[in-house]
Amino acid sequence: MNESRERGALLAADDAERLLSGQAPGGADDELAGLVRLLVAAGEPLPCRAEDELAVLDAFRQVSAAGRPGDARRRGAAPLLAPQRSRRQVKALVGGVAAAFTLSGVAIAAQTGALPHPFHSGGTPHRRPAPPVTVSDTAPGANRPAGTAGPAAGSPAGRNPAAPTHPAHPTHPVTGSHADTDNHGLCESYTQAAKQGHQASVSIRLRLSQAAGGEAKVDSYCAAVIGAGTPTNGAGPKPKSTPTSTPTTTPSPSGSPSPAATTAPTPTAPTATHHTAAAHASASPSPSTSPAASSTGPHRH
Amino acid sequence: MGRAVVRRHGRMSDGELGDAVERARDGDEAAFAAVYREVHPRLVGYLYGLVGDDADDVTSEAWHDIVRDLHRFRGDGEAFRGWAATVARHRALDHLRRIKVRPRTTALDEITAEPATPGDSEGLALENISTEQALALIGELPQEQAEAVLLRVVLGLNAPMAARVLGKRPGAVRTAAHRGLKRLSERIGTQPGQFGPGRQDRQTGGGHGGQGGPDGRGGQGDVDG
């Protein structure tokens, strides 16, 4: 570590590509540990301002009210200001007030430890330091099923608040090492994502493949970690996370979601085939399917 | 507890997100909220790497653009992430032009201020690196490299989509991202004492950083047109 050689020189292109897509090169821990740590930290969602969300939702309501399909959507025009206060808007206003109450309710719940703090990530220091609440991720049943369109229910609890990072989970009844405790939640995310036919975030995959000693070992690693974390007892790699799951479904570590995984009985996967226009948009830069182009041009020039 | 973690960390699948976007386009507010909560934190992270502490404000502006133009968007989840990133990027570049200079973050100062224990001082510092510090470190790369890394790692875009956001060829973006990682690796891989030189290097090589504004806009042409 004290040598002043430039490790960057050792970063091979395929290692770089692997890192960028969320895999930690298995055998290269020493060389790349710092970089992996940096990328993991960078990949954590940042806490967000609640008022921003309310403002955007409000704008959304106004736009919706002003630009209903029947009213001829005005291209180019920015219908941010609704011409009159329609019933719809009044309803929206009521909804906004309700949402505000929900927000504060959740905040209170979080303060009292009933929920993970919505604006605080477990271990990483953040711009807006939250009160010293210990994140008590209580019982599995306490939170809504991961599959549901959680946040859509109007509760901000499900939002990003980042990171069950390292020191975050005091309530885990895990008897294993500290690292395994930390990675328990990550493993659950990982297997959950796999079951839903998509990948866990880059951050998760990087951390897990590092902990497991390689991408290929993540499955068995997580099976073991999740098994050890089962509250009932530590016997065997038994899935604890969800009622309907087996954690060993193919997690499609790096590539695209494997079709096998999408067959998992998750409540939210229904749209796996719903990729209407797109799937392609991501794959092909063809101008015909370029929503970015058509959508951003007008107001930017 | 697991569920909360899943929710926080998990990423909506493209299908889920695309579906939510479609419903949002039809005026479904709950769906829009879900989209927002999925994408916003990542957008903020991306912009934090570009504009530092102004990221919240700039991202907020971007969302108003997104709301306004949502009815014209067509595509799946990945495409939406890309589009949102493009909109946010425009806002960020505008912002940077307004303030004329890329913000100097203090991430490196904070990290190097950690007490140096021989042997593992770097490990200690990086061990506790915050998301903001990490983003700021990436943000100090030449802008092209910084953006390539941020789009891949923070927004989780695939290489072709990242290239579209940047209005560049996928190969060029891949190269930029690799160079960025390499440079980061050099800077964090050496002793903390060497952060200084690394940084100077970047400043003297300021042609890179300075290219941010104009070059970035140039890249935009591809996206816009």
XYZ file of N, CA and C in Angstrom, chain B residues 36-125:
270
model
N -40.938 8.878 -9.735
C -40.086 9.907 -9.137
C -39.179 9.310 -8.065
N -39.788 8.522 -7.214
C -38.995 7.979 -6.104
C -37.970 6.971 -6.572
N -38.247 6.392 -7.666
C -37.272 5.450 -8.215
C -36.088 6.188 -8.857
N -36.400 7.206 -9.580
C -35.369 7.812 -10.428
C -34.675 8.999 -9.759
N -35.442 9.721 -8.980
C -34.900 10.971 -8.430
C -33.585 10.809 -7.655
N -33.510 9.862 -6.730
C -32.266 9.783 -5.959
C -31.047 9.554 -6.841
N -31.242 8.825 -7.910
C -30.109 8.566 -8.794
C -29.768 9.803 -9.614
N -30.800 10.522 -9.996
C -30.537 11.767 -10.719
C -29.776 12.739 -9.833
N -30.195 12.811 -8.599
C -29.505 13.726 -7.689
C -28.045 13.327 -7.562
N -27.806 12.031 -7.476
C -26.432 11.561 -7.381
C -25.618 11.954 -8.599
N -26.202 11.761 -9.741
C -25.523 12.125 -10.991
C -25.200 13.613 -10.994
N -26.193 14.408 -10.666
C -25.965 15.855 -10.715
C -25.059 16.317 -9.586
N -25.075 15.584 -8.508
C -24.156 15.969 -7.434
C -22.714 15.879 -7.928
N -22.478 14.880 -8.744
C -21.144 14.753 -9.320
C -20.822 15.882 -10.290
N -21.857 16.508 -10.807
C -21.627 17.577 -11.789
C -21.659 18.969 -11.178
N -22.610 19.192 -10.300
C -22.788 20.565 -9.813
C -22.682 20.680 -8.298
N -22.306 19.593 -7.648
C -22.103 19.666 -6.214
C -23.389 19.937 -5.459
N -23.292 20.834 -4.505
C -24.404 21.055 -3.586
C -25.649 21.629 -4.242
N -25.515 22.087 -5.439
C -26.704 22.606 -6.123
C -27.542 21.494 -6.746
N -27.106 20.284 -6.538
C -27.757 19.167 -7.229
C -29.257 19.097 -6.956
N -29.639 19.303 -5.727
C -31.067 19.213 -5.413
C -31.876 20.221 -6.213
N -31.385 21.430 -6.227
C -32.121 22.477 -6.943
C -32.187 22.186 -8.438
N -31.067 21.802 -8.969
C -31.029 21.582 -10.406
C -31.876 20.363 -10.786
N -31.807 19.350 -9.974
C -32.618 18.167 -10.265
C -34.095 18.508 -10.195
N -34.407 19.350 -9.266
C -35.795 19.768 -9.124
C -36.271 20.488 -10.387
N -35.432 21.349 -10.879
C -35.775 22.026 -12.141
C -35.981 21.006 -13.252
N -35.105 20.050 -13.263
C -35.195 19.042 -14.317
C -36.526 18.293 -14.238
N -36.967 18.024 -13.036
C -38.228 17.292 -12.907
C -39.402 18.102 -13.451
N -39.305 19.391 -13.325
C -40.401 20.180 -13.885
C -40.401 20.095 -15.402
N -39.223 20.022 -15.968
C -39.160 19.795 -17.418
C -39.724 18.417 -17.768
N -39.358 17.462 -16.960
C -39.818 16.096 -17.228
C -41.333 16.029 -17.160
N -41.878 16.639 -16.144
C -43.329 16.647 -16.002
C -43.980 17.290 -17.220
N -43.395 18.373 -17.629
C -43.977 19.110 -18.745
C -43.965 18.294 -20.034
N -42.903 17.556 -20.226
C -42.753 16.864 -21.512
C -43.062 15.376 -21.459
N -43.514 14.958 -20.331
C -43.720 13.516 -20.149
C -44.660 12.927 -21.197
N -45.649 13.700 -21.579
C -46.636 13.143 -22.503
C -46.026 12.776 -23.847
N -44.837 13.280 -24.085
C -44.217 12.974 -25.373
C -43.192 11.851 -25.277
N -42.966 11.415 -24.088
C -41.964 10.365 -23.941
C -42.543 9.008 -24.335
N -41.770 8.247 -25.048
C -42.141 6.864 -25.337
C -40.930 5.988 -25.080
N -41.144 4.953 -24.336
C -40.020 4.059 -24.110
C -40.179 3.281 -22.813
N -39.261 2.421 -22.566
C -39.330 1.595 -21.360
C -38.562 2.261 -20.220
N -38.344 1.482 -19.200
C -37.690 2.030 -18.018
C -36.289 2.546 -18.291
N -35.519 1.751 -18.970
C -34.142 2.179 -19.253
C -34.154 3.453 -20.091
N -35.057 3.483 -21.049
C -35.140 4.682 -21.881
C -35.555 5.887 -21.043
N -36.437 5.637 -20.094
C -36.855 6.763 -19.262
C -35.697 7.262 -18.403
N -34.961 6.324 -17.848
C -33.794 6.748 -17.063
C -32.872 7.594 -17.923
N -32.686 7.142 -19.139
C -31.808 7.872 -20.040
C -32.355 9.251 -20.375
N -33.639 9.284 -20.613
C -34.247 10.570 -20.954
C -34.165 11.531 -19.771
N -34.516 11.013 -18.610
C -34.467 11.863 -17.416
C -33.048 12.371 -17.197
N -32.086 11.497 -17.434
C -30.692 11.919 -17.274
C -30.342 13.008 -18.280
N -30.883 12.867 -19.476
C -30.601 13.870 -20.502
C -31.171 15.227 -20.113
N -32.405 15.194 -19.657
C -33.040 16.442 -19.234
C -32.259 17.067 -18.080
N -31.912 16.218 -17.115
C -31.184 16.729 -15.952
C -29.820 17.270 -16.366
N -29.231 16.611 -17.307
C -27.918 17.037 -17.771
C -27.995 18.414 -18.425
N -29.035 18.607 -19.216
C -29.211 19.930 -19.817
C -29.293 21.003 -18.750
N -30.068 20.698 -17.765
C -30.211 21.662 -16.670
C -28.874 21.915 -15.986
N -28.149 20.832 -15.778
C -26.872 20.977 -15.079
C -25.889 21.805 -15.911
N -25.879 21.556 -17.201
C -24.944 22.300 -18.042
C -25.328 23.780 -18.105
N -26.623 24.027 -18.153
C -27.085 25.410 -18.073
C -26.583 26.051 -16.788
N -26.755 25.297 -15.739
C -26.360 25.803 -14.432
C -24.860 26.106 -14.411
N -24.102 25.185 -14.936
C -22.654 25.385 -14.937
C -22.268 26.589 -15.779
N -22.996 26.766 -16.862
C -22.696 27.940 -17.672
C -23.023 29.209 -16.916
N -24.110 29.113 -16.181
C -24.506 30.298 -15.411
C -23.439 30.661 -14.399
N -22.954 29.665 -13.712
C -21.984 30.000 -12.671
C -20.561 29.989 -13.200
N -20.424 29.602 -14.450
C -19.174 29.774 -15.190
C -18.005 28.902 -14.753
N -18.112 28.282 -13.647
C -16.948 27.529 -13.198
C -17.433 26.297 -12.465
N -16.753 25.246 -12.687
C -17.154 24.036 -11.964
C -16.792 24.185 -10.498
N -17.689 23.764 -9.680
C -17.449 23.940 -8.255
C -16.274 23.099 -7.783
N -15.520 23.683 -6.927
C -14.432 22.936 -6.300
C -14.984 22.261 -5.063
N -15.051 21.010 -5.112
C -15.552 20.336 -3.918
C -14.400 20.129 -2.957
N -14.764 19.768 -1.781
C -13.737 19.595 -0.771
C -13.558 18.131 -0.412
N -14.087 17.294 -1.244
C -14.041 15.875 -0.906
C -12.626 15.400 -0.608
N -11.725 15.809 -1.445
C -10.369 15.317 -1.243
C -9.762 15.852 0.037
N -10.037 17.094 0.311
C -9.516 17.655 1.550
C -10.016 16.867 2.740
N -11.308 16.574 2.679
C -11.882 15.863 3.817
C -11.248 14.487 3.967
N -11.064 13.853 2.853
C -10.511 12.506 2.940
C -9.075 12.534 3.418
N -8.312 13.441 2.853
C -6.908 13.450 3.226
C -6.722 14.000 4.629
N -7.752 14.616 5.144
C -7.647 15.128 6.498
C -7.728 14.005 7.528
N -8.155 12.857 7.087
C -8.203 11.713 8.001
C -6.803 11.454 8.551
N -6.731 11.131 9.803
C -5.432 10.815 10.378
C -4.802 9.634 9.638
N -3.581 9.795 9.321
C -2.934 8.763 8.528
C -2.233 7.734 9.399
N -2.752 6.572 9.362
C -2.080 5.479 10.044
C -1.288 4.716 8.997
N -0.033 4.553 9.239
C 0.768 3.877 8.221
C 0.157 2.521 7.877
N 0.124 2.271 6.625
C -0.344 0.951 6.215
C -1.781 0.966 5.745
N -2.641 1.479 6.584
C -4.042 1.374 6.156
C -4.763 2.708 6.203
N -4.006 3.750 6.147
C -4.657 5.057 6.230
C -5.623 5.251 5.074
N -5.203 4.814 3.935
C -6.089 5.001 2.789
C -7.353 4.188 2.984
N -7.156 2.993 3.512
C -8.315 2.140 3.746
C -9.276 2.799 4.705
N -8.727 3.371 5.754
C -9.577 4.038 6.738
C -10.375 5.148 6.082
N -9.679 5.953 5.352
C -10.353 7.095 4.756
C -11.448 6.625 3.811
